mmCIF file of C-alpha atoms in Angstrom:
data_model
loop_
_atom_site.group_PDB
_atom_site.id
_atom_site.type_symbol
_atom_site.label_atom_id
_atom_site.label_comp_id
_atom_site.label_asym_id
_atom_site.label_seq_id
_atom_site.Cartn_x
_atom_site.Cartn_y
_atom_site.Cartn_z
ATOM 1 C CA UNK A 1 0.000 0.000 0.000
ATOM 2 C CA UNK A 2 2.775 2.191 0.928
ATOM 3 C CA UNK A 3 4.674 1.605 -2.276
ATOM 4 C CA UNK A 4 1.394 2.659 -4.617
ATOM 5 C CA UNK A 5 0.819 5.634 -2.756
ATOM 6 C CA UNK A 6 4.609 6.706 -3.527
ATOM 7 C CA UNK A 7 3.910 5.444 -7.042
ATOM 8 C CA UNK A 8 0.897 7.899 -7.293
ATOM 9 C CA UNK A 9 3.378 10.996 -5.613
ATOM 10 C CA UNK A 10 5.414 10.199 -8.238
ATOM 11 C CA UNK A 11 3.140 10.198 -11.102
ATOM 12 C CA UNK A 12 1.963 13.231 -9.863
ATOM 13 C CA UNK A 13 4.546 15.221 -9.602
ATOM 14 C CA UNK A 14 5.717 14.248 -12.985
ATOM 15 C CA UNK A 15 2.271 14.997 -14.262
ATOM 16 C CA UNK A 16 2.360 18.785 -12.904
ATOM 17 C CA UNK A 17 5.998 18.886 -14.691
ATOM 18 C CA UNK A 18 4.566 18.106 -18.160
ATOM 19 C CA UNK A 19 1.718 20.498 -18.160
ATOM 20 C CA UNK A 20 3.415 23.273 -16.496
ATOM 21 C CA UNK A 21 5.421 22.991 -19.544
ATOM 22 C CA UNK A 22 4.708 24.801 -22.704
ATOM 23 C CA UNK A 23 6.018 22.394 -24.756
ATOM 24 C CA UNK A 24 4.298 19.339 -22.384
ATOM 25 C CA UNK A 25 1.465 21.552 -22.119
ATOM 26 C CA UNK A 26 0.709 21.988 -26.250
ATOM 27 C CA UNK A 27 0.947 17.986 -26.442
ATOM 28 C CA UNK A 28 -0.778 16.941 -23.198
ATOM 29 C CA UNK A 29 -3.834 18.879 -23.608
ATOM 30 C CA UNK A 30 -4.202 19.938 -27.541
ATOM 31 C CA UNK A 31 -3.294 16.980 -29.045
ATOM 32 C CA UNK A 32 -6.833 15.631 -30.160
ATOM 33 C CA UNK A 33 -5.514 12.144 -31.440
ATOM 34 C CA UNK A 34 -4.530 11.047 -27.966
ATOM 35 C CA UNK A 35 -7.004 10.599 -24.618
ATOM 36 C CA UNK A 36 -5.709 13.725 -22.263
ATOM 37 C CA UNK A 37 -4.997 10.899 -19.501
ATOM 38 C CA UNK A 38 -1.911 10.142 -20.955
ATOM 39 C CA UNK A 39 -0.965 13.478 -19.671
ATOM 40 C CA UNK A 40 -1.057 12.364 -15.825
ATOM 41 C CA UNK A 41 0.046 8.690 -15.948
ATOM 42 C CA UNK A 42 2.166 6.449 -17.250
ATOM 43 C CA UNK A 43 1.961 3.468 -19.178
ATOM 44 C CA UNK A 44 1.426 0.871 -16.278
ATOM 45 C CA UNK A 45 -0.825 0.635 -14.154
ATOM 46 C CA UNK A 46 -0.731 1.534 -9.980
ATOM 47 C CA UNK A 47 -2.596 -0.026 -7.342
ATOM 48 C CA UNK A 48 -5.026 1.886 -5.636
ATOM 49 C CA UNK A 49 -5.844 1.550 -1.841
ATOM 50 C CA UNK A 50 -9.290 1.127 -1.217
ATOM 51 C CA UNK A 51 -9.672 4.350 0.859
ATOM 52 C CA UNK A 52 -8.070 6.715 -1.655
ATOM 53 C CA UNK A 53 -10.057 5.303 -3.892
ATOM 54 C CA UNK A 54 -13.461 5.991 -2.368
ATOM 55 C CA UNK A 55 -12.038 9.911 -0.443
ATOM 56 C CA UNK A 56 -11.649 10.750 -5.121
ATOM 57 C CA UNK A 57 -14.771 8.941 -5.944
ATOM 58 C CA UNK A 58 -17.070 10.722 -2.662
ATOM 59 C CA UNK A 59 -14.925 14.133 -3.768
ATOM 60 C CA UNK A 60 -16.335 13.835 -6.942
ATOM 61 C CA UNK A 61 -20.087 12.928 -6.578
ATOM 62 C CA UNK A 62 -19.827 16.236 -4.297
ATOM 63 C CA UNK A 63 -19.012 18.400 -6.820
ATOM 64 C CA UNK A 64 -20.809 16.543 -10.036
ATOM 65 C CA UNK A 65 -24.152 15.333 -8.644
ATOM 66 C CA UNK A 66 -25.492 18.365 -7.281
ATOM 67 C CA UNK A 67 -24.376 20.527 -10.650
ATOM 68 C CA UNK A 68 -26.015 17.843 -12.867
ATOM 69 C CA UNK A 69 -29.210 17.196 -10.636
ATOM 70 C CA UNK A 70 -29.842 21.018 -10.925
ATOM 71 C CA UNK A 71 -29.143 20.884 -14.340
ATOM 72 C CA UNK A 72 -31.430 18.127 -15.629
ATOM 73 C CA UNK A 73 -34.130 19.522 -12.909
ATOM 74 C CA UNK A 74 -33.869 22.961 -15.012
ATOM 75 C CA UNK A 75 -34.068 20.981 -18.584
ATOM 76 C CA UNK A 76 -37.407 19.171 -16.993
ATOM 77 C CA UNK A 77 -38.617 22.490 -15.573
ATOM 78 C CA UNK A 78 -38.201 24.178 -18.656
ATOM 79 C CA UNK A 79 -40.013 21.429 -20.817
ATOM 80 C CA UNK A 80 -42.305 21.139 -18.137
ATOM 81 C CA UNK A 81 -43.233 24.568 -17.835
ATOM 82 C CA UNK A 82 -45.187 25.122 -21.646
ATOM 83 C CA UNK A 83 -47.860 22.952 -19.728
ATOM 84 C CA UNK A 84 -48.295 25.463 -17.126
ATOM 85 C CA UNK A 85 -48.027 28.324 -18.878
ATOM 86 C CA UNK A 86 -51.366 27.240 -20.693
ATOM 87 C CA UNK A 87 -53.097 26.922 -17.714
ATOM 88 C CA UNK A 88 -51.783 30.936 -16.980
ATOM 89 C CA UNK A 89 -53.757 31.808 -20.180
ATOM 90 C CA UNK A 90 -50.989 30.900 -22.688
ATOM 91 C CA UNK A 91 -53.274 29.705 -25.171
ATOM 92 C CA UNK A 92 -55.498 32.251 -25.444
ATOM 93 C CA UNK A 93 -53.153 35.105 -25.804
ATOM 94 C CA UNK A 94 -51.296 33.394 -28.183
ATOM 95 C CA UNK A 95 -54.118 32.175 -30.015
ATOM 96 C CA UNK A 96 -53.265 28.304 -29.918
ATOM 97 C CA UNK A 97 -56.610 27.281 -29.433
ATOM 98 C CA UNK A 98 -58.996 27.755 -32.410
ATOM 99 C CA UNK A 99 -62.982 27.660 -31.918
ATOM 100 C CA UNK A 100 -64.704 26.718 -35.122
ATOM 101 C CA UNK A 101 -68.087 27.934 -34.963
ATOM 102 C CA UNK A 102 -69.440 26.928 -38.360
ATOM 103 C CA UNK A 103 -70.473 23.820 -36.364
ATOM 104 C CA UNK A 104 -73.489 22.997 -34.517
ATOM 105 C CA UNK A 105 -71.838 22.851 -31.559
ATOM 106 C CA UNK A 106 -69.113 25.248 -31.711
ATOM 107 C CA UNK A 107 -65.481 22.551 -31.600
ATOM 108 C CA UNK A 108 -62.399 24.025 -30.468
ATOM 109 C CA UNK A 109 -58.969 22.766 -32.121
ATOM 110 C CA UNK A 110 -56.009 22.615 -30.063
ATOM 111 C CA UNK A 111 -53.881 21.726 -32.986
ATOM 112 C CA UNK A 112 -51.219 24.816 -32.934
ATOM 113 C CA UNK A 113 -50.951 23.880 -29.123
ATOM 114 C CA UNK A 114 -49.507 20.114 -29.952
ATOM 115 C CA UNK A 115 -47.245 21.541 -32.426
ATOM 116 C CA UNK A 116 -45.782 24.000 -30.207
ATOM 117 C CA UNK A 117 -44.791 20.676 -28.157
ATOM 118 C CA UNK A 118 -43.617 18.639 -31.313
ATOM 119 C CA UNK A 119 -41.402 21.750 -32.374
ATOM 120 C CA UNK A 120 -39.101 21.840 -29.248
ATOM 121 C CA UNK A 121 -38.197 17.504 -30.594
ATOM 122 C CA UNK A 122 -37.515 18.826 -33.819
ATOM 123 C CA UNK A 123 -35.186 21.280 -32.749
ATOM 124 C CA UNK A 124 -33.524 18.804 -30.350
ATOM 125 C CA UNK A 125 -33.202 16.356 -33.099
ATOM 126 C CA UNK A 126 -32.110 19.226 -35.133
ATOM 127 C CA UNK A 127 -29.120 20.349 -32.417
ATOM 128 C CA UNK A 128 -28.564 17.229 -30.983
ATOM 129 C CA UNK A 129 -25.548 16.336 -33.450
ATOM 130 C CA UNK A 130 -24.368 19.563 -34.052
ATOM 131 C CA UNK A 131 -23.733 20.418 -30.637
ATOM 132 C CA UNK A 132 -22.431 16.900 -29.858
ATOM 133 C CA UNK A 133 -19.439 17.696 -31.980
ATOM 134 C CA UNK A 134 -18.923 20.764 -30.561
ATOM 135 C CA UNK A 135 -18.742 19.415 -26.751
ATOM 136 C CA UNK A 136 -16.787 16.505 -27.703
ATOM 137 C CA UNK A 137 -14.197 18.541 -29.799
ATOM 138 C CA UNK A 138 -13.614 21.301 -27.533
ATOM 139 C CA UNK A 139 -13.500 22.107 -23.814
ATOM 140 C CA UNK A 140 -16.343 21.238 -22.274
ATOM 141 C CA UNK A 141 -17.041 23.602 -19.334
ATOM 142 C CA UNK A 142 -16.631 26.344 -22.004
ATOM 143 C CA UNK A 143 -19.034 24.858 -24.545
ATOM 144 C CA UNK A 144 -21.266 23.566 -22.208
ATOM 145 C CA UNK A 145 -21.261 26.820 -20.105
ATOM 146 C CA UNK A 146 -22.110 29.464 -23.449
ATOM 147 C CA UNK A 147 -24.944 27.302 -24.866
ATOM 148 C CA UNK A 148 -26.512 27.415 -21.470
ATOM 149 C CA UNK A 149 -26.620 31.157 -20.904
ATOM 150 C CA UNK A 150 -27.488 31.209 -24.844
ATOM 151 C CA UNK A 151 -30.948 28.369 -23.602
ATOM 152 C CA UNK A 152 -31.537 30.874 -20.849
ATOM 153 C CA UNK A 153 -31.717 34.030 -23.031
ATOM 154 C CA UNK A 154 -34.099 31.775 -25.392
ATOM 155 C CA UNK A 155 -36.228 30.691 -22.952
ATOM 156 C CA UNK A 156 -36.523 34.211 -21.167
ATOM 157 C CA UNK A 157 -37.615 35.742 -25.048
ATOM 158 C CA UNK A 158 -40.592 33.283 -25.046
ATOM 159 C CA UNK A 159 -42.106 36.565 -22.793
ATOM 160 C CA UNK A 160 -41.399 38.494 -25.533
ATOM 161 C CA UNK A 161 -43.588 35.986 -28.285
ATOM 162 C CA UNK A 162 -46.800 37.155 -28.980
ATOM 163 C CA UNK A 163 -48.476 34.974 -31.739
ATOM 164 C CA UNK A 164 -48.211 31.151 -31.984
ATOM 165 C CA UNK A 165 -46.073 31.482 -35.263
ATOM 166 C CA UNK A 166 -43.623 33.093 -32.950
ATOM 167 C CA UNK A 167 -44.130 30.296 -30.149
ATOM 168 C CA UNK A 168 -43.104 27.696 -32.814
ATOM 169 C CA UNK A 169 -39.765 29.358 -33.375
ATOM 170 C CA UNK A 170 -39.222 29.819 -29.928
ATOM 171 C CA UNK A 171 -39.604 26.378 -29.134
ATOM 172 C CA UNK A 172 -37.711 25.068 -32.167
ATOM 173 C CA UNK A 173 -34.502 26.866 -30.663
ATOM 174 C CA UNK A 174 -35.077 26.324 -27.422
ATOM 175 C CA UNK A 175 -35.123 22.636 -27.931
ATOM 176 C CA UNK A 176 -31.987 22.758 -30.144
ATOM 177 C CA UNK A 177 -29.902 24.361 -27.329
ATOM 178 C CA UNK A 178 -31.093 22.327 -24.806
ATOM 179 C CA UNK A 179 -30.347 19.062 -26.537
ATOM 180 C CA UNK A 180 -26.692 19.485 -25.427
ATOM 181 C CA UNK A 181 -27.545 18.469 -21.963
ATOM 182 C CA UNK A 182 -28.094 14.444 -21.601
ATOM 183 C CA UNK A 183 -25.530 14.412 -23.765
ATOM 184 C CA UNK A 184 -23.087 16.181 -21.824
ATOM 185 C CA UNK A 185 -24.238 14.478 -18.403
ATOM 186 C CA UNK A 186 -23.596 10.842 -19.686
ATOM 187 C CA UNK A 187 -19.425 12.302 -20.912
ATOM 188 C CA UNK A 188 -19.214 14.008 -17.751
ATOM 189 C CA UNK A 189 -20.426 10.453 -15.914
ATOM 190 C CA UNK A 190 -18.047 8.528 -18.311
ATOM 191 C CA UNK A 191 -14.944 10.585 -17.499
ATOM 192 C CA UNK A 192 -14.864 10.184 -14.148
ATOM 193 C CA UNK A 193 -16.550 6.699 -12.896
ATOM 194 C CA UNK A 194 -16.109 2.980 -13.726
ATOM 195 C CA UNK A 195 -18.343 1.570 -15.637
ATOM 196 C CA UNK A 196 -19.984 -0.265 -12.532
ATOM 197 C CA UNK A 197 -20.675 3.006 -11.066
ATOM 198 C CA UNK A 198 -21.938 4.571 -14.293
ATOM 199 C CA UNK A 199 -25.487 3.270 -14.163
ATOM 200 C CA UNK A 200 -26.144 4.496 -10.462
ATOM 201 C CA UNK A 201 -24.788 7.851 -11.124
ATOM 202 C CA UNK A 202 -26.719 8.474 -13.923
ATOM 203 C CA UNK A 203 -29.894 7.622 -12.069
ATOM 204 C CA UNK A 204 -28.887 10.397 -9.713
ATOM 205 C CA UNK A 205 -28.772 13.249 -11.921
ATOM 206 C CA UNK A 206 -32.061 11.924 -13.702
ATOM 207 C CA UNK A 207 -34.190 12.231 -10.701
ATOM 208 C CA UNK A 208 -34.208 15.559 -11.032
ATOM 209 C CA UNK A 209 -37.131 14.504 -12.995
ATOM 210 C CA UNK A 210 -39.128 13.801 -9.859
ATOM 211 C CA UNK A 211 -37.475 16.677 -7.610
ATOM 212 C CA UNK A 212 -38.424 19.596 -9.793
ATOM 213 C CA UNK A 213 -41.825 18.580 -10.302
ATOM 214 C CA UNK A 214 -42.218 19.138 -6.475
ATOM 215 C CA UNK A 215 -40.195 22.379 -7.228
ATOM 216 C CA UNK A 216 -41.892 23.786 -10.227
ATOM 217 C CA UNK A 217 -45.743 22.881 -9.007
ATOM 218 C CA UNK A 218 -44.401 25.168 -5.798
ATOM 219 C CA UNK A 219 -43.097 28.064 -8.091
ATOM 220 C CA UNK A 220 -46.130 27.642 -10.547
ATOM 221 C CA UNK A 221 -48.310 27.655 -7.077
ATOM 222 C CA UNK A 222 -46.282 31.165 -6.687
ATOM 223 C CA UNK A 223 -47.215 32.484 -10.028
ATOM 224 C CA UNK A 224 -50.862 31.696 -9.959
ATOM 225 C CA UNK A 225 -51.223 34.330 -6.865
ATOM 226 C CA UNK A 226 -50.231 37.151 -9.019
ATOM 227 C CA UNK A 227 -52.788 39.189 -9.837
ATOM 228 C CA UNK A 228 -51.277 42.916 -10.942
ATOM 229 C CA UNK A 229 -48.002 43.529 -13.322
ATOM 230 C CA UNK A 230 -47.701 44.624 -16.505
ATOM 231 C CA UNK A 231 -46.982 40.897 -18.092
ATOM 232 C CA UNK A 232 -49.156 38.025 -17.989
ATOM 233 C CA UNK A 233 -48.506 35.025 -15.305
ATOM 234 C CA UNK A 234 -47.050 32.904 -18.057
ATOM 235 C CA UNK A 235 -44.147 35.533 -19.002
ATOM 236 C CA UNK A 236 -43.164 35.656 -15.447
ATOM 237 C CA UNK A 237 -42.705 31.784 -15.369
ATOM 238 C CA UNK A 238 -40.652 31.972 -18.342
ATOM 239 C CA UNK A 239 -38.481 34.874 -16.835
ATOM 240 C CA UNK A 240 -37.524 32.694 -14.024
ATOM 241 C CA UNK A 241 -36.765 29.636 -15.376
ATOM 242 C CA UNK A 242 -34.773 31.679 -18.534
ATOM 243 C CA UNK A 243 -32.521 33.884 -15.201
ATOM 244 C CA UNK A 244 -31.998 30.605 -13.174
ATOM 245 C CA UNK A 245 -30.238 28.890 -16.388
ATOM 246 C CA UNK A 246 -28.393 31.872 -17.311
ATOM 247 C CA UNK A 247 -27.165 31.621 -13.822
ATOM 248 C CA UNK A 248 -26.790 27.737 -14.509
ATOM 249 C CA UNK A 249 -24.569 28.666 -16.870
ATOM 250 C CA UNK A 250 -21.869 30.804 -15.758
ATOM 251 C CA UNK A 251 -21.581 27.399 -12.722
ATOM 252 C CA UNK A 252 -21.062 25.903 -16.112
ATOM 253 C CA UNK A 253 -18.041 27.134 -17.062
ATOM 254 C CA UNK A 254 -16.415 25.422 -13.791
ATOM 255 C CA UNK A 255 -16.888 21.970 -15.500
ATOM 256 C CA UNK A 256 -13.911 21.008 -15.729
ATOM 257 C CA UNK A 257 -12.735 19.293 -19.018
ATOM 258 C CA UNK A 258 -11.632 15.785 -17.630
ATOM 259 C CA UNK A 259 -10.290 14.760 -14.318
ATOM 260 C CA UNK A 260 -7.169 15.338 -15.652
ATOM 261 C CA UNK A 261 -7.446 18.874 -15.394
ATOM 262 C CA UNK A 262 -10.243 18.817 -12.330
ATOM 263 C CA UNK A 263 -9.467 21.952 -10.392
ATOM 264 C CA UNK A 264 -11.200 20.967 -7.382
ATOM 265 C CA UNK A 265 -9.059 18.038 -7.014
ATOM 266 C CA UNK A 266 -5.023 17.447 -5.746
ATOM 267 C CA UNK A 267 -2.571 16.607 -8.363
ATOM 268 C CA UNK A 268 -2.577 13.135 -6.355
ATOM 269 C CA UNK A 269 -6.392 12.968 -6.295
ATOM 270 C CA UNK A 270 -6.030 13.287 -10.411
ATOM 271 C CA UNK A 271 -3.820 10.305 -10.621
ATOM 272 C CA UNK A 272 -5.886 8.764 -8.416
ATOM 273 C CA UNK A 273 -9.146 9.676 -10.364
ATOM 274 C CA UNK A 274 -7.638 8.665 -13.636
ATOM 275 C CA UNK A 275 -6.047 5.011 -12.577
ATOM 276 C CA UNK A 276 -9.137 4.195 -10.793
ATOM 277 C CA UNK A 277 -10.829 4.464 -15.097
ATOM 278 C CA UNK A 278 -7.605 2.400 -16.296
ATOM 279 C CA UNK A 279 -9.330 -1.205 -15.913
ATOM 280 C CA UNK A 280 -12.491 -0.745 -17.504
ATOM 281 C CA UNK A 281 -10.054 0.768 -20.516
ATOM 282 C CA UNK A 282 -12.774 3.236 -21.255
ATOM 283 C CA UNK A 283 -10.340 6.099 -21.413
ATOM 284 C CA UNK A 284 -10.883 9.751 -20.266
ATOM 285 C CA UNK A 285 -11.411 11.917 -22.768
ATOM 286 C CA UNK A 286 -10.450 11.710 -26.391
ATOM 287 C CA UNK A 287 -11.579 15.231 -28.393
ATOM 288 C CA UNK A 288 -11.097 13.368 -32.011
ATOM 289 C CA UNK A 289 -13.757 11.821 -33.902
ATOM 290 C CA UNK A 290 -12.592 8.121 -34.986
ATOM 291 C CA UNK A 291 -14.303 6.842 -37.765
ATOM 292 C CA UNK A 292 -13.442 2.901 -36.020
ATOM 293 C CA UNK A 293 -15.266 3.719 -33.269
ATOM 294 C CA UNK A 294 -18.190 4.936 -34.813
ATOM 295 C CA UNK A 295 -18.583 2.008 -37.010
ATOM 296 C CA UNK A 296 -18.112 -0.144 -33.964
ATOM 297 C CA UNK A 297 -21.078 1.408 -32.247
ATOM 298 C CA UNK A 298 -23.362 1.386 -35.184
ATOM 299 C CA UNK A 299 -22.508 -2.664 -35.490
ATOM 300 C CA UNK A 300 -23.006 -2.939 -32.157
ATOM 301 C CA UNK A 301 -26.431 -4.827 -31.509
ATOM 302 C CA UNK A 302 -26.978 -2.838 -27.992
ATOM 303 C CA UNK A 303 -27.404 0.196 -29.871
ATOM 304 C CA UNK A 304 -30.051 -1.028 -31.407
ATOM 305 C CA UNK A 305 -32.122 -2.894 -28.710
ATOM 306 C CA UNK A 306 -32.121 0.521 -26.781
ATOM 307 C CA UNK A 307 -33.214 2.472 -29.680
ATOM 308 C CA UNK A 308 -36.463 0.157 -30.461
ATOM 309 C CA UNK A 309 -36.812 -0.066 -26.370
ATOM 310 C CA UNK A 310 -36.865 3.714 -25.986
ATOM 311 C CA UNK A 311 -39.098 4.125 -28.966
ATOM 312 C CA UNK A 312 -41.551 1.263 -28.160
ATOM 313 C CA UNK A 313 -41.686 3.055 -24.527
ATOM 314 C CA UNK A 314 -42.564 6.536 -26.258
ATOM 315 C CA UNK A 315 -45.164 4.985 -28.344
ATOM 316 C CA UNK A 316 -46.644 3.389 -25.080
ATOM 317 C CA UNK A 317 -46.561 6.486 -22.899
ATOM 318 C CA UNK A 318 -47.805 8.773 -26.108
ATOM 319 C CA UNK A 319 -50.474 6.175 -27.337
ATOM 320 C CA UNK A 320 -53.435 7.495 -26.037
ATOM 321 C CA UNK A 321 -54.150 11.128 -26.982
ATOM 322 C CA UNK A 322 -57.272 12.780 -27.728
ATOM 323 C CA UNK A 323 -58.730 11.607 -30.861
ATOM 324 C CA UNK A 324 -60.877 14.531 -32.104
ATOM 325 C CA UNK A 325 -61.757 17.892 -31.588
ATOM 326 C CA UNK A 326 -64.206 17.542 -28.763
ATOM 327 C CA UNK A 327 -61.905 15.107 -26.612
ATOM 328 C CA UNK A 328 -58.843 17.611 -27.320
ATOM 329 C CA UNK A 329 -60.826 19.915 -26.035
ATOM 330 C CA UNK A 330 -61.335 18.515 -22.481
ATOM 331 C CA UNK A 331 -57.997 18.942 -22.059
ATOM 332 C CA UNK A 332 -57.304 22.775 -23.101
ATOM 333 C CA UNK A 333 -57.736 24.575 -19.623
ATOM 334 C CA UNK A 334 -58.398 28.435 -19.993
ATOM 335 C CA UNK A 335 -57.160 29.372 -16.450
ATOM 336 C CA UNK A 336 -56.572 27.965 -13.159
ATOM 337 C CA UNK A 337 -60.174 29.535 -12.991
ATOM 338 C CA UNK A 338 -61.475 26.377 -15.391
ATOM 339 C CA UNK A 339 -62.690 24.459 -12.345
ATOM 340 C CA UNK A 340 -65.761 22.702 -14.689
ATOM 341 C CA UNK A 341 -62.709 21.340 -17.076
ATOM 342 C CA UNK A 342 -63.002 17.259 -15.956
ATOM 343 C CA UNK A 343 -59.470 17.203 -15.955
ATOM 344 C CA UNK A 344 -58.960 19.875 -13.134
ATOM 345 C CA UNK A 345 -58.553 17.509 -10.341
ATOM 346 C CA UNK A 346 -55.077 16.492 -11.507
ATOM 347 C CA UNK A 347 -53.669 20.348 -11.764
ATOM 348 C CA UNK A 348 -52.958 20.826 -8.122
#
């Protein structure tokens, strides 16, 4: 034990020599072609002791989890929050509900209203690649931290929006900046936890789900006691959420890029952090596309069984929607006033 703590000194020290060089510096850390671990340790491996092992892993959940529970929580929030907004009057200011009264009853369409949802998909689908590259090809916090002020800003203009032609663009963008951040969680997991710790770690930062539901029906509890101002409740939900992820995002821009360069950890806590990723050969972080790899992964059968399991679970949870114009309309609340609506009891 005493001689692989020594080892790990040693690495370290040898580490801080190469990228306080300028010359280690340019090949440690810009060299795309090579994973940046190969800046901290050597070729062979060190054994860890079980309690340095678990002080780097507990050092990291404490700084991760929280910044990527409060992350997701805002991405759910901010999805979420369209939902809401409708019941703040939403759809009839922006005009997303249409009443056709040729008919005998009058039928109200809430067509524009589902589109408004489908347009924030297409824009993920739209930005998910895109911004995939960028995140994997450059530094991280620093990509990661500018689209997220840039969602913020987005989201806070949907205030601003005052037809549902201008609520479809809104929501295109908004859902191609946002795509960024699953992506960005599962890296982040990947560069800094074996692959048996992956799974619960992930689960972590995806509860968020569950916490800001609790956390948005409070704020949206807030909003619905608001009865002066010069904007409508909806603009003031979209205000908040669009300031708390412009705050989001200058935390951001702490990220750091790998552990290798993890700020809020020792120079022995970085070997440490890095040898403990060494068996499950995963690597740390590589910032160059390899064609090899992605042919490997689009062989690779797993792939597919999640893609037809996630989409057969979509199709499941989306399969029953309103059928025509009448049933859509049971669902289209006015206000939180809209007590006779027979689908008020599940609001609050």
């Amino acid at each position: 034990m005493e001689r692989s703590a020594q080892a790990v000194e040693s690495q370290a020290n040898s580490s801080e020599k190469r990228l306080h060089s300028d010359r280690g510096y340019r090949r440690s850390t810009r060299s795309f072609d090579k994973d940046t671990a190969t800046a901290i340790v050597s070729d062979h491996a060190v054994e860890l002791e079980k309690s340095a092992d678990r002080r780097v892993r507990r050092k990291v959940d404490l700084f991760l989890i929280p910044v990527m529970w409060v992350g997701y929580g805002l991405v759910y929030y901010d999805k979420a929050i369209l939902g809401s907004a409708v019941l703040f009057g939403m759809t009839e200011d922006l005009d997303l509900r249409v009443v056709d009264r040729s008919k005998d009853p009058p039928t109200a369409s809430t067509d524009r209203l589902s589109w408004a949802t489908s347009m924030f998909y297409f824009g993920m689908l739209a930005g998910l690649y895109p911004l995939t590259f960028l995140l994997q090809r450059f530094t991280m916090g620093r990509v990661l931290g500018g689209i997220v002020i840039l969602w913020g800003l987005v989201a806070m203009l949907t205030a601003a929006v005052t037809s549902w032609q201008g609520l479809f663009v809104q929501r295109f963008f908004l859902g191609f900046v946002e795509s960024i951040m699953p992506t960005a969680f599962m890296c982040i997991i990947a560069s800094y936890y074996t692959q048996k710790e992956q799974a619960l770690r992930q689960s972590w930062w995806f509860s968020a789900t569950g916490g800001w539901t609790i956390i948005g029906g409070a704020l949206n509890y807030g909003f619905a006691q608001i009865t002066g101002g010069s904007l409508k409740r909806w603009q003031y939900i979209y205000l908040l959420a669009g300031a708390l992820t412009v705050i989001y995002g200058g935390i951001c821009f702490l990220i750091p890029n790998s552990a290798v360069s993890a700020w809020f950890l020792t120079p022995e806590e970085r070997v440490i952090a890095v040898e403990r990723l060494r068996k499950g050969q995963t690597g740390v972080r590589c910032q160059k596309l390899k064609s090899s790899q992605l042919r490997e992964a689009l062989l690779d059968p797993k792939i597919w069984i999640v893609s037809f399991m996630m989409a057969g679970a979509e199709n499941t949870r989306r399969g029953r929607l309103p059928q025509d114009d009448a049933e859509r309309d049971a669902f289209a609340f006015r206000d939180l006033t809209d007590k006779e609506n027979p689908y008020f009891r599940y609001v609050l």
